[in-house]
N, C-alpha and C. Protein backbone atom coordinates (compact mmCIF):
# COMPACT_ATOMS: atom_id res chain seq x y z
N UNK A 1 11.47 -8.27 14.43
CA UNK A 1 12.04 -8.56 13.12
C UNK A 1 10.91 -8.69 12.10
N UNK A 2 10.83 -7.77 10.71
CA UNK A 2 10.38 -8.37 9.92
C UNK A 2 9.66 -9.74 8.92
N UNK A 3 8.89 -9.85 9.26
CA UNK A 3 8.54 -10.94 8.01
C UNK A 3 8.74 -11.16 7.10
N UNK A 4 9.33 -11.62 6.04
CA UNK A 4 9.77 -11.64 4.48
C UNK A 4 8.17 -11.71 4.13
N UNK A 5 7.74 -10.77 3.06
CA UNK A 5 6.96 -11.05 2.09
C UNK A 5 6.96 -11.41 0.85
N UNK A 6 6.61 -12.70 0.85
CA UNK A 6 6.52 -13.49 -0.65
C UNK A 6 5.79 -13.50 -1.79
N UNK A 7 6.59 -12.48 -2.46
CA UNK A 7 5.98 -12.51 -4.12
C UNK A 7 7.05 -12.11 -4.93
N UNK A 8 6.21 -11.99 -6.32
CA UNK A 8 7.11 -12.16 -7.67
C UNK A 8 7.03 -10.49 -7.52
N UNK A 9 5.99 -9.68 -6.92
CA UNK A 9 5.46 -8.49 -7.64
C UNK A 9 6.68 -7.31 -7.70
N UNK A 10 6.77 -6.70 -8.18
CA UNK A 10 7.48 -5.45 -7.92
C UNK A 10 7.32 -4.64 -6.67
N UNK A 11 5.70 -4.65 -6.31
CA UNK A 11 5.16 -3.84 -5.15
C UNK A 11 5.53 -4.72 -3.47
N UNK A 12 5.91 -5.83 -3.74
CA UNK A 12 6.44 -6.69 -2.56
C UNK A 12 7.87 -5.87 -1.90
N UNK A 13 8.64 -5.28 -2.65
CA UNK A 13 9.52 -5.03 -2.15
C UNK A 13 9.35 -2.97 -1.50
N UNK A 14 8.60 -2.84 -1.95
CA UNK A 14 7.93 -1.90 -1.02
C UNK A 14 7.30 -1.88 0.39
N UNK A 15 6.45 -3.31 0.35
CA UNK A 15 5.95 -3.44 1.55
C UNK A 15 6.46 -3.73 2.29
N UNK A 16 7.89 -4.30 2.30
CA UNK A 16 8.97 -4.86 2.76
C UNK A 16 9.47 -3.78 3.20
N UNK A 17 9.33 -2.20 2.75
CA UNK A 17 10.39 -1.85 3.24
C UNK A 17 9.35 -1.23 4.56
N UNK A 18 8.07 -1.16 3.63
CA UNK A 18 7.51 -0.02 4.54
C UNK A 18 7.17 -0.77 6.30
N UNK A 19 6.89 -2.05 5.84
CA UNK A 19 6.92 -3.15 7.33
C UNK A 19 8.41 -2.78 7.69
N UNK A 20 9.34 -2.51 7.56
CA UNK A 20 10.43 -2.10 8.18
C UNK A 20 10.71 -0.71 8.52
N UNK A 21 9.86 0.41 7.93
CA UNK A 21 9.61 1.44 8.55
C UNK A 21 8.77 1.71 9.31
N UNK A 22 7.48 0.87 9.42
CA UNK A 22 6.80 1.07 10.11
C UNK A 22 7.55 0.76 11.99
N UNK A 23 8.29 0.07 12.05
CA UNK A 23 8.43 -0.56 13.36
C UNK A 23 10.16 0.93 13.83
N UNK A 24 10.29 1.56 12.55
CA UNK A 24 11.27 2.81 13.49
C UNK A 24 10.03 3.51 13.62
N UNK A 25 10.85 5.11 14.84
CA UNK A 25 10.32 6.08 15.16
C UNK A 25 9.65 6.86 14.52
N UNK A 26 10.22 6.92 13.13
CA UNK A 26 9.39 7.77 12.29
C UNK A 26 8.13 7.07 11.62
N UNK A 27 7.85 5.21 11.44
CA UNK A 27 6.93 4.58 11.08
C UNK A 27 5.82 4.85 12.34
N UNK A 28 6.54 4.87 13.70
CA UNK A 28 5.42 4.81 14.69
C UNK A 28 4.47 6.42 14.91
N UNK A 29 5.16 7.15 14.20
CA UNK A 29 4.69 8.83 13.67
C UNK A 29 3.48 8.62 13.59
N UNK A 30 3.86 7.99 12.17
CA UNK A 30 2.70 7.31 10.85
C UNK A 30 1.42 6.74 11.39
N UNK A 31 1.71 5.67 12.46
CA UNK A 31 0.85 5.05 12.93
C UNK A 31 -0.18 5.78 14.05
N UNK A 32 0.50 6.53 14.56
CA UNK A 32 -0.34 7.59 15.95
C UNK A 32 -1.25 8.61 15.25
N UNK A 33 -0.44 9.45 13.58
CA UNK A 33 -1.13 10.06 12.63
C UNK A 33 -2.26 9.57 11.99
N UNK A 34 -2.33 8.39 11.70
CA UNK A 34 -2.74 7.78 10.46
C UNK A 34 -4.12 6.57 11.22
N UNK A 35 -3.63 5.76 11.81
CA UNK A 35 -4.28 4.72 12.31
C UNK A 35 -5.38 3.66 11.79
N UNK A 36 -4.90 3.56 10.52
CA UNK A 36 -5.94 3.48 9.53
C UNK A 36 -6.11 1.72 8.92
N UNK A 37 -6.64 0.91 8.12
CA UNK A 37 -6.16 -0.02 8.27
C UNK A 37 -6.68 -0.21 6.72
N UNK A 38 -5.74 -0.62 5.75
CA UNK A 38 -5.72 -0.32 4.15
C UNK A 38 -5.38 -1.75 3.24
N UNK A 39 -6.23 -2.23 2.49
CA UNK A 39 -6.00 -3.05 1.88
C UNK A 39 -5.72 -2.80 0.51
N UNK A 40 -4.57 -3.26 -0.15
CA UNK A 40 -3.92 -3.32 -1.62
C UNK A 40 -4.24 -4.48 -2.37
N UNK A 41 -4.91 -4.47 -3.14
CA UNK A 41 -5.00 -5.56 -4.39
C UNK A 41 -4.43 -4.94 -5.68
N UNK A 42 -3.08 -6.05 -6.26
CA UNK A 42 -1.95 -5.34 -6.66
C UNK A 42 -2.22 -6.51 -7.77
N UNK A 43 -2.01 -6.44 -9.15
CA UNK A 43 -2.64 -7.08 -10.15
C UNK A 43 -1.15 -7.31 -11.12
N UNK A 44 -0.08 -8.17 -11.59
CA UNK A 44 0.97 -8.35 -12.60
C UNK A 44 0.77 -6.95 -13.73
N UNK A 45 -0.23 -7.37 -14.28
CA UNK A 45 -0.29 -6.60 -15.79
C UNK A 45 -1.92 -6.01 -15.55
N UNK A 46 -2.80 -6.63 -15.31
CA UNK A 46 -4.31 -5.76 -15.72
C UNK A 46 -5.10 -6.52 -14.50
N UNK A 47 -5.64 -5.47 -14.29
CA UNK A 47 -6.65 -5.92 -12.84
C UNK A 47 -7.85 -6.70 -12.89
N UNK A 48 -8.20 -7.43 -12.13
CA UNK A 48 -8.88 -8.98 -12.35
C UNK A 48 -8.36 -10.45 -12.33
N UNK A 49 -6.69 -10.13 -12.83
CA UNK A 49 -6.03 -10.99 -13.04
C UNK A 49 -5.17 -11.38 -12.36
N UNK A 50 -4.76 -12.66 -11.91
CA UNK A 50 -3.35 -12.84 -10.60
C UNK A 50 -3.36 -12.11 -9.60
N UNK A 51 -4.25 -11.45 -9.55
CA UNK A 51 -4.43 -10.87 -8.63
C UNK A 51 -3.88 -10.97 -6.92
N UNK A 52 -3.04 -10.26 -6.21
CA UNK A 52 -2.04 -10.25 -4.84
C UNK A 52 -2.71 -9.33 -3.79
N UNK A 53 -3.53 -10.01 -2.74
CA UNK A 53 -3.85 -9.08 -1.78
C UNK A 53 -2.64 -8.56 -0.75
N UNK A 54 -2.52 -7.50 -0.04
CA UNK A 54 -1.81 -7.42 0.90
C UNK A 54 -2.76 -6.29 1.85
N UNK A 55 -1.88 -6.55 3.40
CA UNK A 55 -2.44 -5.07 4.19
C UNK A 55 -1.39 -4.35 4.81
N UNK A 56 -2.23 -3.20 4.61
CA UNK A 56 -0.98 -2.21 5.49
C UNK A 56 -1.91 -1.60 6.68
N UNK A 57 -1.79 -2.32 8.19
CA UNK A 57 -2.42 -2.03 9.03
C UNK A 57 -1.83 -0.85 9.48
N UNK A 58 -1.71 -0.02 9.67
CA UNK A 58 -1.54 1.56 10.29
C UNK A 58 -2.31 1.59 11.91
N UNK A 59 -2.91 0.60 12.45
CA UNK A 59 -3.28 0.72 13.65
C UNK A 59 -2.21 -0.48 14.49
N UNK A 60 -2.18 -1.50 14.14
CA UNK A 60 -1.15 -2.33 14.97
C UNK A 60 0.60 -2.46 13.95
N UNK A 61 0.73 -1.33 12.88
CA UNK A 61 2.15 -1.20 12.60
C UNK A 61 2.14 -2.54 12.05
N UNK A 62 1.55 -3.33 10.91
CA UNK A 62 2.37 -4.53 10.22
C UNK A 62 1.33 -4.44 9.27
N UNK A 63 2.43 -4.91 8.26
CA UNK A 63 2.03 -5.18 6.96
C UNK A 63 2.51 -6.78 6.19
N UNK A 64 1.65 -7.04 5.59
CA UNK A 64 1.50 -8.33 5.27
C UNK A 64 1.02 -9.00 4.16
N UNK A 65 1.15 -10.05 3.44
CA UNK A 65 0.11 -10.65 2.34
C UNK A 65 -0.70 -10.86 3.00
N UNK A 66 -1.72 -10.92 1.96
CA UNK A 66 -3.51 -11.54 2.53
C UNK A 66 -4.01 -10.71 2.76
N UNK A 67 -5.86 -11.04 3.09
CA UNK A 67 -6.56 -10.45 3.07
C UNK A 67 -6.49 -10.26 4.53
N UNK A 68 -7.09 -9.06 4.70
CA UNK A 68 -7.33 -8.18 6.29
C UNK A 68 -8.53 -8.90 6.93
N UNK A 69 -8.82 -9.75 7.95
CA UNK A 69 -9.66 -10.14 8.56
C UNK A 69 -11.05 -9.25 9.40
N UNK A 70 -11.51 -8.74 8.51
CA UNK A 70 -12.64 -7.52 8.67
C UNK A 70 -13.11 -6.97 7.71
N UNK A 71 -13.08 -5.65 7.81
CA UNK A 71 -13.47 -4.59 6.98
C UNK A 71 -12.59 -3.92 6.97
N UNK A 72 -11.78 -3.46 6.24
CA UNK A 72 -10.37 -2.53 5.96
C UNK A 72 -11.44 -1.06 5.78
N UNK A 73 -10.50 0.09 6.28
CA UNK A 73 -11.13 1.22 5.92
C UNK A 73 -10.97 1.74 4.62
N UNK A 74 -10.07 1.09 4.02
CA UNK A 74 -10.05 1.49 2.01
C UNK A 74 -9.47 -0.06 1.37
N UNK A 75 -9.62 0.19 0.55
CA UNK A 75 -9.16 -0.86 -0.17
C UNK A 75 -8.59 -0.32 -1.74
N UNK A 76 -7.39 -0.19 -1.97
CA UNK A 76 -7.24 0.27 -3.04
C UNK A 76 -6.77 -0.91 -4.01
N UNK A 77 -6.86 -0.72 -5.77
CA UNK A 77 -6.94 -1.65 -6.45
C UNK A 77 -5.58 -1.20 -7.15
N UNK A 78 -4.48 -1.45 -8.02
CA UNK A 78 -3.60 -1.48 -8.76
C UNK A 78 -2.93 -2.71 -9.54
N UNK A 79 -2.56 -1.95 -10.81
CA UNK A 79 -1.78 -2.32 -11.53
C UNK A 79 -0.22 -2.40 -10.69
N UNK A 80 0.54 -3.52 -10.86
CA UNK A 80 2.00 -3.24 -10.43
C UNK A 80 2.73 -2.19 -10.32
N UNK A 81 3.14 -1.78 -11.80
CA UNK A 81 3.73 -0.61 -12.13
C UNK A 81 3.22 0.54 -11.41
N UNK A 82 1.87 0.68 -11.46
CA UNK A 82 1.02 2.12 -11.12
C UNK A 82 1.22 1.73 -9.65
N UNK A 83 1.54 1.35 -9.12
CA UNK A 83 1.16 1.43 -7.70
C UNK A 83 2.89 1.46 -6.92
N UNK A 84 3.83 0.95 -7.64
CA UNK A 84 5.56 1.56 -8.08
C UNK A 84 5.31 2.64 -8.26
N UNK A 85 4.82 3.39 -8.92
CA UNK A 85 4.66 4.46 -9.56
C UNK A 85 4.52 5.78 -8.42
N UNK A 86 3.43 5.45 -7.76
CA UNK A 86 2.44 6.11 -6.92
C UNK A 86 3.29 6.52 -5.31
N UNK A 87 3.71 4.88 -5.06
CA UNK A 87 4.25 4.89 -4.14
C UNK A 87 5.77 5.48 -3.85
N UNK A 88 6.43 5.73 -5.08
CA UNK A 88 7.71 6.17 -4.73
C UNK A 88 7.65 7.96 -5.72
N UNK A 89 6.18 8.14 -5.59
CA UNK A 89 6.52 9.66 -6.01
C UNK A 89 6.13 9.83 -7.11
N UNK A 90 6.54 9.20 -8.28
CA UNK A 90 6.18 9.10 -9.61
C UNK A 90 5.31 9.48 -10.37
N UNK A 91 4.25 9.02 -9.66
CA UNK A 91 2.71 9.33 -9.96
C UNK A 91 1.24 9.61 -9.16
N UNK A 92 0.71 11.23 -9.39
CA UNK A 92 0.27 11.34 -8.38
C UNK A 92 -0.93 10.86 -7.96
N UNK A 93 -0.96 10.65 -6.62
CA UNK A 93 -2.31 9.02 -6.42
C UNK A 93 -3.61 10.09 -6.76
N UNK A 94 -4.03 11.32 -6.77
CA UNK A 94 -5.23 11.65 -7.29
C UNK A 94 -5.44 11.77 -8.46
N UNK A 95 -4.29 12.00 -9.33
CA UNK A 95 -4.18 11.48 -11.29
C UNK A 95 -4.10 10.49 -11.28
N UNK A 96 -3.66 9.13 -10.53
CA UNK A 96 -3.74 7.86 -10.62
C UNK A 96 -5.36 7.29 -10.83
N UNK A 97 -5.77 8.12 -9.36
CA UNK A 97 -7.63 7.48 -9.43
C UNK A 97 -8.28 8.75 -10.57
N UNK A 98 -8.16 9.43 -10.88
CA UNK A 98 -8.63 10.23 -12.24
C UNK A 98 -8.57 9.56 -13.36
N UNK A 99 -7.15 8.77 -13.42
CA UNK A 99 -7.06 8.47 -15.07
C UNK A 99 -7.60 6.57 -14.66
N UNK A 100 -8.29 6.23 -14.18
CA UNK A 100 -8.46 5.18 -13.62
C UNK A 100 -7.05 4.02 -13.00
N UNK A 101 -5.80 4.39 -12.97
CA UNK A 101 -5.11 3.36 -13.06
C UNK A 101 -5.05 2.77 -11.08
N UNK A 102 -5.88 3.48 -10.21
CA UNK A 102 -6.02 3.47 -8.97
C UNK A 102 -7.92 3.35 -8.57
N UNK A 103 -8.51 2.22 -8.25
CA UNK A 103 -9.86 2.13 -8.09
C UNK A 103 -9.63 2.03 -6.06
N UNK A 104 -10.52 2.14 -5.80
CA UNK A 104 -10.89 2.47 -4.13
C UNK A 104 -12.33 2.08 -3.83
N UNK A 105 -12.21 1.47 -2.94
CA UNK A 105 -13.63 1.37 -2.15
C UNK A 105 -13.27 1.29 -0.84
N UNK A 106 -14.49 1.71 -0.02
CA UNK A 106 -14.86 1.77 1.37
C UNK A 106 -14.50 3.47 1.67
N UNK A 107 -13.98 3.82 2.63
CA UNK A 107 -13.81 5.03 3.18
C UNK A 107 -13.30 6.27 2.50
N UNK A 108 -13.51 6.83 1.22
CA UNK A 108 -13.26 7.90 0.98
C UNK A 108 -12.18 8.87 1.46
N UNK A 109 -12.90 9.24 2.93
CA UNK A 109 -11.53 10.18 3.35
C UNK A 109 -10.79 9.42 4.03
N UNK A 110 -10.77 8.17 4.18
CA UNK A 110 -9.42 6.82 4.94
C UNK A 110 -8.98 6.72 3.35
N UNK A 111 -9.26 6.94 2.56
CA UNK A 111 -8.43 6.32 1.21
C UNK A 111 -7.39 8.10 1.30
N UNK A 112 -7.94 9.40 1.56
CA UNK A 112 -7.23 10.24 1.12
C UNK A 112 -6.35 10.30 2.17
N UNK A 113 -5.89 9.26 3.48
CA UNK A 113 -5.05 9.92 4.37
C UNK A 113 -3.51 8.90 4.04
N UNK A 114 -3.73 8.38 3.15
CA UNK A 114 -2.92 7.15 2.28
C UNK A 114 -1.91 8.04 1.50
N UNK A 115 -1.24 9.13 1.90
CA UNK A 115 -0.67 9.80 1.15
C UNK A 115 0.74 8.87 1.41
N UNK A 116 1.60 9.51 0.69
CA UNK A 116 3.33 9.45 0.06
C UNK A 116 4.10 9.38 1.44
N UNK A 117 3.53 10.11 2.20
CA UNK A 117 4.08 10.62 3.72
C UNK A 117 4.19 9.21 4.35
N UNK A 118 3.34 8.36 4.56
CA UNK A 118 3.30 7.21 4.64
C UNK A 118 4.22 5.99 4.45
N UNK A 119 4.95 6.43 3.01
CA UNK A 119 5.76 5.46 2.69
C UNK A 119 7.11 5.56 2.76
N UNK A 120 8.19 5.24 3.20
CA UNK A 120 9.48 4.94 3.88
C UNK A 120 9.73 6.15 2.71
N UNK A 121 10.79 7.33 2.79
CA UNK A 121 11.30 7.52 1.81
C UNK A 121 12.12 6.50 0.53
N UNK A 122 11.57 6.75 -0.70
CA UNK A 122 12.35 5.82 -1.77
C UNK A 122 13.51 5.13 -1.23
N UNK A 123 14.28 4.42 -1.71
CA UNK A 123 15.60 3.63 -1.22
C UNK A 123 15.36 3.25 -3.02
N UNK A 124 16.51 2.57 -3.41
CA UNK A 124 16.70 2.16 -4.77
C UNK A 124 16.42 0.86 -4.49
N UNK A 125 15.51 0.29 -5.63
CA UNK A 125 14.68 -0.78 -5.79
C UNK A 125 15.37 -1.81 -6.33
C-alpha cells in the first residue's frame, strides 16, 4: 500500500500517483529500465524558497518526501507549475532546462533517462 504524501504542492499529487504506478507491472518496467535514483526539489512560486524535497527511487520502486540518504544520481530543481507542466506532457523537459525553468545536477545522462515514459500516464488532477 501506498504512503500518503504530505504537501500543499501541486507536484505531491503526482508523486502519489507515480508511487502507485510504480508498484503495477508497468511501474516495475520502469524500474528494471531505468534503475536510477532522482531527487526533486520542487519550490511554491520561485526557487530558493519553501522549498519541498522529494525522491523518486527507480531502483527499490518508492517514492517519497525528503531527502535521499546518499548521493542521488540527478537531482532536478523546479518551480511547481513547471514541473506540472513537464511531468504531464505540457512542457518539454529539454525546453524546460534551456529556458532555465528546470536546473540539474549530478549525472547528466541519469538526468536524461528521466523522461515522460516514466510517469504514470496523466489521470485528471
Amino acid at each position: 500500500m501506498a504512503t500518503k504524501i504530505d504537501s500543499e504542492l501541486k507536484s505531491a499529487a503526482i508523486f502519489q500517483q507515480m508511487q502507485q504506478h510504480l508498484q503495477s507491472d508497468a511501474g516495475k518496467d520502469v524500474l528494471n529500465k531505468v534503475g536510477l535514483v532522482y531527487q526533486m526539489v520542487i519550490a511554491p512560486k520561485k526557487l530558493g524558497k519553501d522549498e519541498e524535497t522529494f525522491v523518486v527511487d527507480l531502483k527499490k520502486g518508492k517514492v517519497y518526501k525528503g531527502a535521499f540518504e546518499g548521493k542521488p544520481d540527478a537531482t532536478f530543481s523546479f518551480v511547481d507549475d513547471d514541473f506540472v507542466a513537464v511531468s504531464s506532457g505540457k512542457l518539454n523537459p529539454q525546453m524546460a532546462f534551456i529556458r532555465g525553468k528546470m536546473k540539474v545536477k549530478g549525472s547528466m545522462s541519469a538526468a536524461q533517462k528521466f523522461t515522460p515514459d516514466i510517469f504514470p500516464k496523466p489521470a485528471k488532477l
